[in-house]
């Protein structure tokens, strides 16, 4: 998945897939470090665990993934808009102005995870 914007480009990849030269800056955007992956194999430039959904939101969503995705996306978008996340969001947008950014995750179903919500937030709300 790729989200393009005049201010940058965001790709998403699973941490278990080998890095590609086109990845640019690789940011791990999960709260927990991926199981069975060394730092070398992950090949991430930064681990932004505080940009991931809160523990409470993640737990709530995991109780009913199919029925709660839309509400989860809205709640996570609200978390991303909160003042305590502003510096992280600004940082990622600044990286994207310099070149491609890949949002790296360990989730199996990337399409129905926090990563597309984050990518949309980074693109849609760019100022």
mmCIF file of C-alpha atoms in Angstrom:
data_model
loop_
_atom_site.group_PDB
_atom_site.id
_atom_site.type_symbol
_atom_site.label_atom_id
_atom_site.label_comp_id
_atom_site.label_asym_id
_atom_site.label_seq_id
_atom_site.Cartn_x
_atom_site.Cartn_y
_atom_site.Cartn_z
ATOM 1 C CA UNK A 1 0.000 0.000 0.000
ATOM 2 C CA UNK A 2 1.260 3.482 -0.844
ATOM 3 C CA UNK A 3 -0.174 6.887 0.032
ATOM 4 C CA UNK A 4 1.182 9.776 -2.017
ATOM 5 C CA UNK A 5 1.103 13.443 -1.206
ATOM 6 C CA UNK A 6 2.923 16.527 -2.400
ATOM 7 C CA UNK A 7 4.612 16.569 0.980
ATOM 8 C CA UNK A 8 5.858 13.027 0.831
ATOM 9 C CA UNK A 9 5.234 9.404 0.116
ATOM 10 C CA UNK A 10 4.268 6.719 2.612
ATOM 11 C CA UNK A 11 4.545 3.010 1.977
ATOM 12 C CA UNK A 12 3.563 0.182 4.279
ATOM 13 C CA UNK A 13 5.441 -3.082 4.680
ATOM 14 C CA UNK A 14 5.550 -5.964 7.099
ATOM 15 C CA UNK A 15 8.709 -6.177 9.176
ATOM 16 C CA UNK A 16 9.026 -9.851 8.199
ATOM 17 C CA UNK A 17 9.526 -8.911 4.536
ATOM 18 C CA UNK A 18 13.051 -7.997 3.440
ATOM 19 C CA UNK A 19 13.748 -4.274 3.155
ATOM 20 C CA UNK A 20 13.863 -2.747 -0.321
ATOM 21 C CA UNK A 21 16.008 0.140 -1.545
ATOM 22 C CA UNK A 22 12.831 2.090 -2.419
ATOM 23 C CA UNK A 23 11.693 1.984 1.221
ATOM 24 C CA UNK A 24 13.519 5.172 2.110
ATOM 25 C CA UNK A 25 13.256 5.841 5.827
ATOM 26 C CA UNK A 26 11.813 2.792 7.603
ATOM 27 C CA UNK A 27 9.728 3.523 10.700
ATOM 28 C CA UNK A 28 8.424 0.762 12.948
ATOM 29 C CA UNK A 29 4.987 1.993 14.029
ATOM 30 C CA UNK A 30 3.962 -0.806 16.422
ATOM 31 C CA UNK A 31 3.796 -0.396 20.187
ATOM 32 C CA UNK A 32 5.425 -3.807 20.761
ATOM 33 C CA UNK A 33 8.657 -5.048 19.188
ATOM 34 C CA UNK A 34 7.934 -7.825 16.642
ATOM 35 C CA UNK A 35 8.495 -11.373 17.866
ATOM 36 C CA UNK A 36 11.481 -13.208 16.497
ATOM 37 C CA UNK A 37 12.952 -10.207 14.697
ATOM 38 C CA UNK A 38 16.379 -8.841 15.521
ATOM 39 C CA UNK A 39 17.112 -5.141 15.167
ATOM 40 C CA UNK A 40 19.416 -5.948 12.281
ATOM 41 C CA UNK A 41 16.774 -7.954 10.402
ATOM 42 C CA UNK A 42 14.091 -5.348 11.050
ATOM 43 C CA UNK A 43 16.312 -2.718 9.423
ATOM 44 C CA UNK A 44 14.270 0.154 10.823
ATOM 45 C CA UNK A 45 15.630 3.641 11.164
ATOM 46 C CA UNK A 46 13.364 4.511 14.087
ATOM 47 C CA UNK A 47 10.892 2.776 16.362
ATOM 48 C CA UNK A 48 7.973 5.143 16.966
ATOM 49 C CA UNK A 49 6.042 3.063 19.469
ATOM 50 C CA UNK A 50 4.242 6.112 20.861
ATOM 51 C CA UNK A 51 2.591 6.812 17.486
ATOM 52 C CA UNK A 52 0.817 3.441 17.662
ATOM 53 C CA UNK A 53 -2.699 3.182 19.105
ATOM 54 C CA UNK A 54 -2.965 3.325 22.875
ATOM 55 C CA UNK A 55 -3.020 0.018 24.742
ATOM 56 C CA UNK A 56 -6.642 0.635 25.681
ATOM 57 C CA UNK A 57 -7.726 1.268 22.091
ATOM 58 C CA UNK A 58 -5.754 -1.697 20.776
ATOM 59 C CA UNK A 59 -7.295 -4.036 23.374
ATOM 60 C CA UNK A 60 -10.798 -2.732 22.673
ATOM 61 C CA UNK A 61 -10.359 -3.248 18.920
ATOM 62 C CA UNK A 62 -8.970 -6.765 19.288
ATOM 63 C CA UNK A 63 -12.146 -7.858 21.102
ATOM 64 C CA UNK A 64 -14.101 -7.550 17.813
ATOM 65 C CA UNK A 65 -11.874 -6.731 14.842
ATOM 66 C CA UNK A 66 -14.530 -7.243 12.186
ATOM 67 C CA UNK A 67 -17.257 -5.223 13.850
ATOM 68 C CA UNK A 68 -15.189 -2.381 15.240
ATOM 69 C CA UNK A 69 -12.776 -1.350 12.496
ATOM 70 C CA UNK A 70 -14.589 1.838 11.465
ATOM 71 C CA UNK A 71 -14.954 2.980 15.074
ATOM 72 C CA UNK A 72 -11.349 1.970 15.751
ATOM 73 C CA UNK A 73 -10.161 4.074 12.802
ATOM 74 C CA UNK A 74 -12.101 7.104 14.056
ATOM 75 C CA UNK A 75 -10.779 6.720 17.605
ATOM 76 C CA UNK A 76 -7.194 6.204 16.453
ATOM 77 C CA UNK A 77 -7.429 9.235 14.174
ATOM 78 C CA UNK A 78 -8.565 11.236 17.209
ATOM 79 C CA UNK A 79 -5.585 9.918 19.199
ATOM 80 C CA UNK A 80 -3.267 11.023 16.393
ATOM 81 C CA UNK A 81 -4.776 14.518 16.491
ATOM 82 C CA UNK A 82 -4.141 14.863 20.234
ATOM 83 C CA UNK A 83 -1.453 17.340 21.316
ATOM 84 C CA UNK A 84 0.761 14.622 22.835
ATOM 85 C CA UNK A 85 1.097 12.966 19.396
ATOM 86 C CA UNK A 86 1.599 16.183 17.429
ATOM 87 C CA UNK A 87 5.396 16.131 17.651
ATOM 88 C CA UNK A 88 5.567 12.555 16.343
ATOM 89 C CA UNK A 89 3.197 13.277 13.464
ATOM 90 C CA UNK A 90 5.167 16.408 12.591
ATOM 91 C CA UNK A 91 8.412 14.421 12.705
ATOM 92 C CA UNK A 92 7.117 11.773 10.282
ATOM 93 C CA UNK A 93 5.818 14.441 7.906
ATOM 94 C CA UNK A 94 9.211 16.154 7.993
ATOM 95 C CA UNK A 95 10.902 12.881 7.062
ATOM 96 C CA UNK A 96 8.454 12.482 4.170
ATOM 97 C CA UNK A 97 9.374 15.899 2.813
ATOM 98 C CA UNK A 98 12.945 14.574 2.402
ATOM 99 C CA UNK A 99 12.004 11.329 0.666
ATOM 100 C CA UNK A 100 9.988 8.124 0.827
ATOM 101 C CA UNK A 101 8.915 6.834 4.224
ATOM 102 C CA UNK A 102 7.891 3.239 4.883
ATOM 103 C CA UNK A 103 5.623 2.512 7.831
ATOM 104 C CA UNK A 104 6.749 -0.909 9.039
ATOM 105 C CA UNK A 105 4.519 -3.209 11.090
ATOM 106 C CA UNK A 106 4.307 -6.781 12.311
ATOM 107 C CA UNK A 107 0.533 -7.135 11.968
ATOM 108 C CA UNK A 108 -0.712 -9.914 9.687
ATOM 109 C CA UNK A 109 -3.661 -8.020 8.220
ATOM 110 C CA UNK A 110 -2.083 -4.671 7.407
ATOM 111 C CA UNK A 111 -5.129 -3.451 5.494
ATOM 112 C CA UNK A 112 -7.320 -3.680 8.624
ATOM 113 C CA UNK A 113 -4.777 -2.384 11.111
ATOM 114 C CA UNK A 114 -3.708 0.974 12.470
ATOM 115 C CA UNK A 115 -1.180 1.500 9.673
ATOM 116 C CA UNK A 116 -3.584 2.632 6.904
ATOM 117 C CA UNK A 117 -5.257 4.968 9.397
ATOM 118 C CA UNK A 118 -1.869 6.451 10.260
ATOM 119 C CA UNK A 119 -0.907 6.811 6.587
ATOM 120 C CA UNK A 120 -4.213 8.576 5.794
ATOM 121 C CA UNK A 121 -3.783 10.858 8.780
ATOM 122 C CA UNK A 122 -0.277 11.791 7.677
ATOM 123 C CA UNK A 123 -1.496 12.591 4.153
ATOM 124 C CA UNK A 124 -4.951 14.071 4.781
ATOM 125 C CA UNK A 125 -4.063 16.335 7.656
ATOM 126 C CA UNK A 126 -0.662 17.515 6.360
ATOM 127 C CA UNK A 127 -0.282 21.209 6.907
#
